[in-house]
Amino acid sequence: MKTLYVRFVVIVTLIIVVSSLLAFVIANVYYQVNLKSYNDKKMMGIANETVALLESTPELQMNDYFHTVANIGYQLYVEDDSGSAVFYGNAFKNESLESGVVNAVLNGEEYHGIAQYPKKLFITGFFDNELQNTVGVPFQYEDKKYALFIRPDIVLQFGEMRIFFAQLLICSVAITILFIFIGTTYIVRPIRNLTAATKKIAEGEYSIQLDVERKDELGTLATSFTRMTESLKQIEEMRQEFISNVSHEIQSPLTSIQGFSQALRTENLSNEEREHYLSIIEEESRRLSVMSKQLLVLSYLDKEHNVIDIDTFNVSEQMKQVIRATEWYWREKELALELELSPVWIKGNKQFIYQVWMNLLYNSMKFTEAGGMISVSIWEDEQDMVHVVIEDTGQGITEEDLPYIFERYYKGDKSRKREGSGSGLGLSIVYKIVQLHKGSVMVQSAVGEGTRFEVILPS
């Protein structure tokens, strides 16, 4: 039972066998509870009519009469008061009777052997070919007492039907098992396809075709698997691009640092040149530092999940700190800032939330042309949710890039040269931090008109 196919076939076959046995037991119980007394009463009526006809028709010969009754589908046992006994019809499998039963019937009592027959679990009593599984009635013939015991002859009455039903049952089980094998193949095939697709994905191959037209659970699974594959493919492409971008961006400042460090060894440098080279080395070092910090932050957020330190702090005051920290940048680009900072408080990790405002505000400043404007608004609504809106008049984001800007490693606007191009991690960090704080972040943008980020956090 190593494969799902074999397991499914075995389990379904066992279900059929067990259910058949249970059905047989239930049918037997139903016979014992409801039908046994009915059959006993019915056979008692037949027995009484049989002896009544014999007693009321003197010209009938008893032996010939009972042979005729036996031939139409009954087994009979007749014993007189002298102990002489005769069997008519097919032989009983067991010809024993409890002591005293014959004498009781000869003395005028009725014998309800069918109703009193012992209960058995798997063999319905109606089919037991035993003398004690009969009904007995007394009668008189030619001034002599007799006891008649009678039951249906199953071989005569149901012989062909028993064979027919046995064959029908065997054929039904055989055909059912055959269709189980065939049907299981149909069920297991898409699972095998999923397994093969999983192996391909593990090997780095994402071009797979699955049957997503099915409307059942397997179709839903195939659809979800296909979506997951497309997502993994996109993530892998972005990861490769990210590695390429980071490698390039690390190599660029390292090359600059190396080149200008060698230039500093030249003895005939002026102080202005030396200061210029040192400032470039400092700037390139800062770029490397920011990139490494972003990677560390994202790695920490992935690992920590919801385990973060919570403080209560004023969001507006924190936003002012971020604006002061970036003052050199927005003043250098001559950007106008419009602030509406209502004093609101939230519970969260102060350091992480600070990183959210820093990333969003720095993005707006970076992609807003000189002389542009950035507006920052903070307020609390009636549902105790804090809204922080950062809006700029910058380059904007294309409609194609907009759905992916929060995915890590993603960098939009590849065709345009953007100053200080980043690593594609800033907005991923924003999204992750806001998500950890049970909040949401939304973005609206149009190329050439600007971008609006809105962060909503519980207070």
XYZ file of C-alpha atoms in Angstrom:
459
model
C 0.000 0.000 0.000
C 2.707 2.448 -0.978
C 0.780 4.395 -3.603
C -2.379 6.431 -3.224
C -3.911 4.422 -6.078
C -3.488 1.091 -4.263
C -4.634 2.563 -0.962
C -7.759 4.004 -2.523
C -8.643 0.717 -4.230
C -8.065 -1.313 -1.054
C -10.012 1.108 1.132
C -13.012 1.262 -1.224
C -13.000 -2.524 -1.605
C -12.929 -2.915 2.183
C -15.789 -0.441 2.438
C -17.845 -2.554 0.007
C -17.072 -5.789 1.890
C -17.732 -4.301 5.328
C -20.896 -2.532 4.185
C -22.150 -5.786 2.612
C -21.555 -7.660 5.864
C -23.251 -4.916 7.854
C -26.187 -4.944 5.446
C -26.477 -8.702 5.872
C -26.394 -8.369 9.663
C -29.018 -5.615 9.562
C -31.228 -7.725 7.275
C -30.847 -10.674 9.645
C -31.762 -8.500 12.628
C -34.771 -7.208 10.733
C -35.838 -10.804 10.031
C -35.395 -11.815 13.664
C -37.348 -8.809 14.977
C -40.100 -8.383 12.381
C -40.361 -11.250 9.896
C -39.752 -14.379 11.952
C -43.061 -14.240 13.835
C -44.847 -13.324 10.598
C -43.385 -16.366 8.774
C -44.275 -18.593 11.702
C -47.882 -17.356 11.633
C -48.066 -17.775 7.842
C -46.698 -21.332 7.956
C -49.067 -22.180 10.803
C -51.959 -21.096 8.604
C -50.699 -23.288 5.744
C -50.292 -26.249 8.091
C -53.820 -25.863 9.492
C -55.294 -25.615 5.970
C -53.306 -28.693 4.899
C -54.624 -30.909 7.709
C -58.115 -29.401 7.506
C -58.369 -30.428 3.842
C -57.153 -33.938 4.664
C -59.602 -34.322 7.557
C -62.539 -32.985 5.564
C -61.881 -35.192 2.535
C -61.972 -38.861 3.618
C -61.377 -40.168 0.103
C -57.856 -38.602 0.070
C -54.974 -40.984 0.581
C -52.667 -39.438 3.209
C -49.379 -40.565 1.647
C -50.361 -39.419 -1.835
C -51.699 -36.159 -0.450
C -48.540 -35.329 1.514
C -46.355 -36.278 -1.451
C -48.346 -33.788 -3.525
C -47.909 -31.082 -0.874
C -44.170 -31.800 -0.787
C -43.907 -31.560 -4.571
C -45.366 -28.069 -4.627
C -42.560 -26.753 -2.397
C -42.701 -27.976 1.194
C -40.836 -30.363 3.486
C -42.991 -32.458 5.820
C -42.503 -34.787 8.743
C -45.452 -36.865 9.983
C -45.451 -39.048 13.109
C -48.344 -40.990 14.598
C -49.096 -41.852 18.201
C -47.391 -45.225 17.817
C -44.057 -43.579 16.935
C -44.124 -44.370 13.246
C -42.641 -41.441 11.243
C -42.461 -40.519 7.558
C -40.591 -37.721 5.748
C -41.990 -36.147 2.588
C -40.014 -34.007 0.164
C -36.309 -33.180 0.364
C -34.465 -34.397 3.434
C -33.843 -32.136 6.400
C -30.246 -31.258 7.130
C -30.901 -31.895 10.827
C -33.756 -34.237 11.735
C -33.611 -33.853 15.517
C -36.378 -32.346 17.666
C -36.405 -31.458 21.318
C -37.824 -34.205 23.505
C -41.520 -33.935 24.166
C -42.306 -31.773 21.147
C -43.979 -34.617 19.172
C -46.023 -35.771 22.166
C -47.147 -32.197 22.855
C -48.397 -31.829 19.271
C -50.091 -35.250 19.365
C -51.908 -34.052 22.485
C -53.370 -31.075 20.596
C -50.740 -28.336 21.052
C -49.230 -26.302 18.218
C -45.472 -26.146 17.715
C -44.071 -22.714 16.730
C -40.557 -23.799 15.811
C -39.956 -20.964 13.328
C -40.754 -18.284 15.899
C -38.748 -20.088 18.583
C -35.778 -20.914 16.385
C -32.474 -19.730 17.983
C -31.133 -16.381 16.752
C -27.896 -16.385 14.762
C -25.831 -13.423 13.656
C -24.898 -14.178 10.045
C -27.380 -16.866 8.952
C -30.978 -15.827 8.558
C -33.120 -18.453 10.320
C -35.598 -18.625 7.465
C -33.070 -20.562 5.367
C -31.972 -23.101 8.006
C -33.074 -26.531 6.762
C -33.672 -28.138 10.169
C -36.647 -30.069 11.535
C -36.849 -27.860 14.574
C -37.229 -24.849 12.228
C -40.805 -25.930 11.341
C -44.341 -25.482 12.631
C -46.288 -28.445 13.980
C -50.059 -29.119 14.163
C -52.084 -32.151 15.276
C -54.625 -33.967 13.061
C -56.575 -37.204 12.918
C -56.761 -39.648 10.042
C -58.738 -42.907 10.141
C -59.233 -42.609 13.930
C -55.513 -42.190 14.516
C -53.618 -39.192 15.932
C -50.830 -37.621 13.926
C -48.417 -34.743 14.279
C -47.530 -32.788 11.113
C -44.353 -30.674 10.966
C -43.971 -28.503 7.857
C -41.708 -25.761 6.446
C -41.041 -24.271 2.985
C -38.648 -26.209 0.778
C -36.149 -23.423 -0.044
C -34.524 -25.478 -2.803
C -37.838 -25.915 -4.651
C -39.335 -22.518 -3.945
C -36.228 -20.343 -4.271
C -33.609 -22.597 -5.882
C -33.273 -20.762 -9.196
C -33.704 -17.391 -7.528
C -30.942 -18.159 -5.044
C -28.592 -19.052 -7.892
C -29.688 -15.966 -9.793
C -29.134 -13.651 -6.838
C -25.798 -15.300 -6.011
C -24.622 -14.768 -9.576
C -25.997 -11.225 -9.535
C -24.125 -10.486 -6.305
C -20.846 -11.924 -7.572
C -21.140 -10.030 -10.879
C -22.060 -6.819 -9.068
C -19.049 -7.067 -6.743
C -16.704 -7.941 -9.634
C -17.977 -5.084 -11.812
C -17.856 -2.693 -8.836
C -14.220 -3.571 -8.110
C -13.376 -3.191 -11.816
C -14.953 0.254 -11.906
C -13.130 1.119 -8.682
C -9.830 0.430 -10.457
C -10.910 2.518 -13.449
C -12.470 5.325 -11.412
C -9.491 5.493 -9.069
C -7.240 6.093 -12.044
C -9.407 9.079 -12.986
C -9.258 10.433 -9.433
C -5.554 9.787 -8.823
C -4.331 11.061 -12.213
C -4.586 14.792 -11.332
C -2.858 14.100 -8.013
C -0.044 12.388 -9.904
C 0.109 15.402 -12.214
C 0.349 17.659 -9.154
C 3.158 15.498 -7.786
C 5.030 15.712 -11.075
C 4.442 19.477 -11.161
C 5.795 19.771 -7.616
C 8.972 17.962 -8.636
C 9.360 20.308 -11.604
C 8.963 23.340 -9.347
C 11.551 21.877 -6.953
C 13.910 21.676 -9.924
C 13.223 25.299 -10.810
C 10.880 24.674 -13.742
C 7.700 26.749 -13.502
C 6.160 26.129 -16.938
C 3.522 23.545 -16.010
C 0.085 22.730 -17.369
C -2.673 21.431 -15.075
C -6.367 20.741 -15.651
C -7.997 23.776 -14.062
C -11.321 23.268 -15.858
C -12.594 20.741 -13.308
C -15.272 22.082 -10.970
C -14.543 19.762 -8.034
C -12.051 19.993 -5.169
C -9.213 18.730 -7.371
C -9.978 21.469 -9.885
C -9.861 24.031 -7.089
C -6.560 22.551 -5.901
C -5.142 22.653 -9.433
C -6.227 26.288 -9.810
C -4.642 27.248 -6.480
C -1.503 25.303 -7.377
C -1.263 27.082 -10.721
C -1.627 30.455 -9.027
C 1.019 29.481 -6.498
C 3.326 28.426 -9.323
C 2.842 31.732 -11.100
C 3.526 33.546 -7.844
C 6.665 31.487 -7.210
C 7.789 32.112 -10.763
C 7.317 35.829 -10.318
C 9.096 35.770 -6.966
C 11.975 33.806 -8.469
C 12.252 36.280 -11.343
C 12.193 39.176 -8.892
C 14.727 37.415 -6.688
C 17.063 36.936 -9.630
C 16.571 40.550 -10.615
C 17.081 41.619 -7.015
C 20.350 39.692 -6.808
C 21.441 41.264 -10.065
C 20.448 44.760 -8.876
C 22.001 44.371 -5.431
C 25.171 42.895 -6.914
C 25.359 45.829 -9.280
C 24.607 48.395 -6.597
C 27.106 46.854 -4.192
C 29.728 46.612 -6.906
C 29.233 50.235 -7.959
C 29.955 51.877 -4.560
C 32.701 49.368 -3.834
C 34.354 50.257 -7.134
C 33.998 53.952 -6.312
C 35.384 53.483 -2.805
C 38.293 51.442 -4.158
C 39.060 53.914 -6.935
C 38.897 57.035 -4.809
C 40.839 55.363 -1.995
C 43.658 54.719 -4.437
C 43.354 58.307 -5.671
C 43.793 59.575 -2.106
C 47.248 58.006 -2.025
C 48.382 60.449 -4.675
C 50.593 63.000 -3.000
C 49.855 65.949 -5.249
C 46.115 66.200 -4.369
C 44.707 69.539 -3.311
C 42.674 69.809 -0.136
C 39.540 70.436 -2.192
C 40.105 67.271 -4.228
C 40.857 65.273 -1.096
C 37.663 66.510 0.568
C 35.686 65.766 -2.600
C 36.991 62.205 -2.782
C 36.361 61.638 0.897
C 32.776 62.910 0.572
C 32.177 60.463 -2.304
C 33.608 57.595 -0.246
C 31.372 58.629 2.668
C 28.274 58.775 0.438
C 28.980 55.385 -1.134
C 29.578 53.881 2.306
C 26.248 55.325 3.427
C 24.512 53.668 0.464
C 26.007 50.301 1.417
C 24.981 50.809 5.028
C 21.368 51.641 4.126
C 21.110 48.625 1.858
C 22.470 46.244 4.495
C 20.139 47.701 7.132
C 17.138 47.168 4.883
C 18.080 43.557 4.330
C 18.557 43.021 8.065
C 15.226 44.675 8.901
C 13.330 42.541 6.402
C 15.034 39.393 7.642
C 14.197 40.333 11.241
C 10.548 41.015 10.388
C 10.231 37.646 8.646
C 11.693 35.860 11.639
C 9.940 37.705 14.443
C 6.382 37.534 13.036
C 4.109 38.973 15.732
C 6.744 39.082 18.492
C 7.396 42.814 18.672
C 7.762 45.271 21.522
C 4.747 47.555 21.932
C 4.848 51.165 23.118
C 2.305 53.976 23.185
C 3.515 57.100 21.391
C 2.391 60.229 19.546
C 2.398 59.601 15.789
C 2.425 63.286 14.909
C 5.502 63.941 17.036
C 7.228 60.952 15.451
C 6.386 62.253 11.970
C 7.931 65.633 12.875
C 11.125 63.816 13.874
C 11.229 62.105 10.480
C 10.688 65.436 8.691
C 13.509 67.038 10.686
C 15.796 64.081 9.951
C 15.235 64.465 6.202
C 15.319 68.267 6.208
C 18.645 68.411 4.405
C 17.171 66.429 1.535
C 13.875 68.249 0.954
C 15.570 71.638 1.397
C 18.231 70.666 -1.118
C 15.493 69.796 -3.659
C 13.487 72.880 -2.694
C 10.400 70.809 -1.916
C 7.388 72.425 -0.238
C 5.879 70.532 2.737
C 2.245 70.893 3.770
C 1.470 69.415 7.197
C -1.806 68.655 8.998
C -0.672 66.683 12.022
C -3.387 66.152 14.593
C -2.052 64.811 17.905
C -3.005 61.105 17.888
C -1.571 58.173 19.812
C -1.104 54.568 18.784
C 0.223 51.372 20.305
C 3.020 49.748 18.352
C 6.731 49.272 17.931
C 8.116 52.789 17.841
C 11.243 51.883 15.891
C 9.383 49.949 13.203
C 6.698 52.608 12.733
C 9.443 55.232 12.453
C 10.906 53.145 9.619
C 7.503 53.195 7.838
C 7.337 57.017 7.835
C 11.012 57.295 6.874
C 10.640 54.940 3.893
C 7.416 56.516 2.617
C 8.558 60.116 3.075
C 11.983 59.448 1.576
C 10.354 57.749 -1.420
C 8.116 60.756 -1.991
C 11.082 63.129 -1.790
C 13.217 60.978 -4.061
C 10.663 60.734 -6.856
C 9.349 64.299 -6.663
C 11.002 66.779 -8.979
C 12.727 69.839 -7.543
C 10.204 72.516 -6.598
C 7.433 69.970 -6.064
C 5.194 69.556 -3.013
C 4.643 66.870 -0.383
C 1.681 66.898 1.994
C 1.397 64.884 5.201
C -1.904 64.451 7.067
C -2.647 62.573 10.291
C -6.052 62.106 11.946
C -8.142 59.598 13.905
C -11.585 58.471 12.751
C -14.668 57.476 14.739
C -13.650 53.802 14.753
C -10.410 54.659 16.622
C -8.316 54.050 13.511
C -5.361 56.349 12.815
C -4.937 57.537 9.222
C -1.561 58.754 7.938
C -1.526 60.135 4.386
C 1.669 61.058 2.521
C 0.977 62.589 -0.892
C 3.381 64.021 -3.439
C 3.365 65.650 -6.850
C 6.126 63.421 -8.172
C 6.614 61.099 -11.137
C 3.872 58.676 -10.128
C 3.703 54.922 -10.638
C 2.546 53.171 -13.797
C -0.678 51.192 -13.727
C 1.273 48.039 -14.591
C 3.635 48.432 -11.633
C 1.062 49.510 -9.059
C -0.160 46.015 -8.020
C 3.403 44.836 -7.298
C 5.093 47.721 -5.496
C 4.811 46.087 -2.050
C 6.382 42.824 -3.212
C 9.955 42.451 -2.104
C 12.693 42.724 -4.712
C 10.272 44.498 -7.062
C 11.498 47.656 -8.790
C 9.171 49.429 -11.169
C 9.858 51.946 -13.923
C 12.842 49.970 -15.228
C 12.809 51.960 -18.450
C 13.227 55.299 -16.698
C 16.367 56.537 -15.036
C 15.526 57.413 -11.473
C 18.037 59.032 -9.251
C 19.398 56.966 -6.434
C 17.595 53.829 -7.541
C 17.003 51.611 -4.513
C 17.044 47.890 -3.868
C 13.287 47.332 -4.076
C 12.953 46.589 -0.365
C 11.693 49.861 1.105
C 7.976 49.409 0.382
C 8.189 45.700 1.232
C 9.400 46.708 4.676
C 6.550 49.212 4.971
C 3.948 46.616 4.069
C 5.395 44.008 6.432
C 5.532 46.391 9.408
C 1.979 47.673 8.851
C 0.766 44.077 8.517
C 2.415 43.120 11.819
C 0.544 46.001 13.468
C -2.834 44.722 12.156
C -3.126 47.720 9.853
C -3.381 48.319 6.120
C -1.637 50.442 3.523
C -3.198 51.731 0.309
C -1.743 53.547 -2.660
C -3.174 55.686 -5.449
C -0.976 56.981 -8.247
C -0.949 58.306 -11.782
C 2.100 58.877 -13.955
C 3.030 62.568 -14.009
C 0.483 63.489 -11.321
C 1.973 62.045 -8.139
C 1.372 59.314 -5.576
C -0.762 59.067 -2.440
C 0.043 56.532 0.301
C -2.440 56.026 3.136
C -1.518 53.963 6.192
C -4.334 52.923 8.587
C -3.393 51.646 12.035
C -5.434 50.797 15.128
C -4.952 53.360 17.883
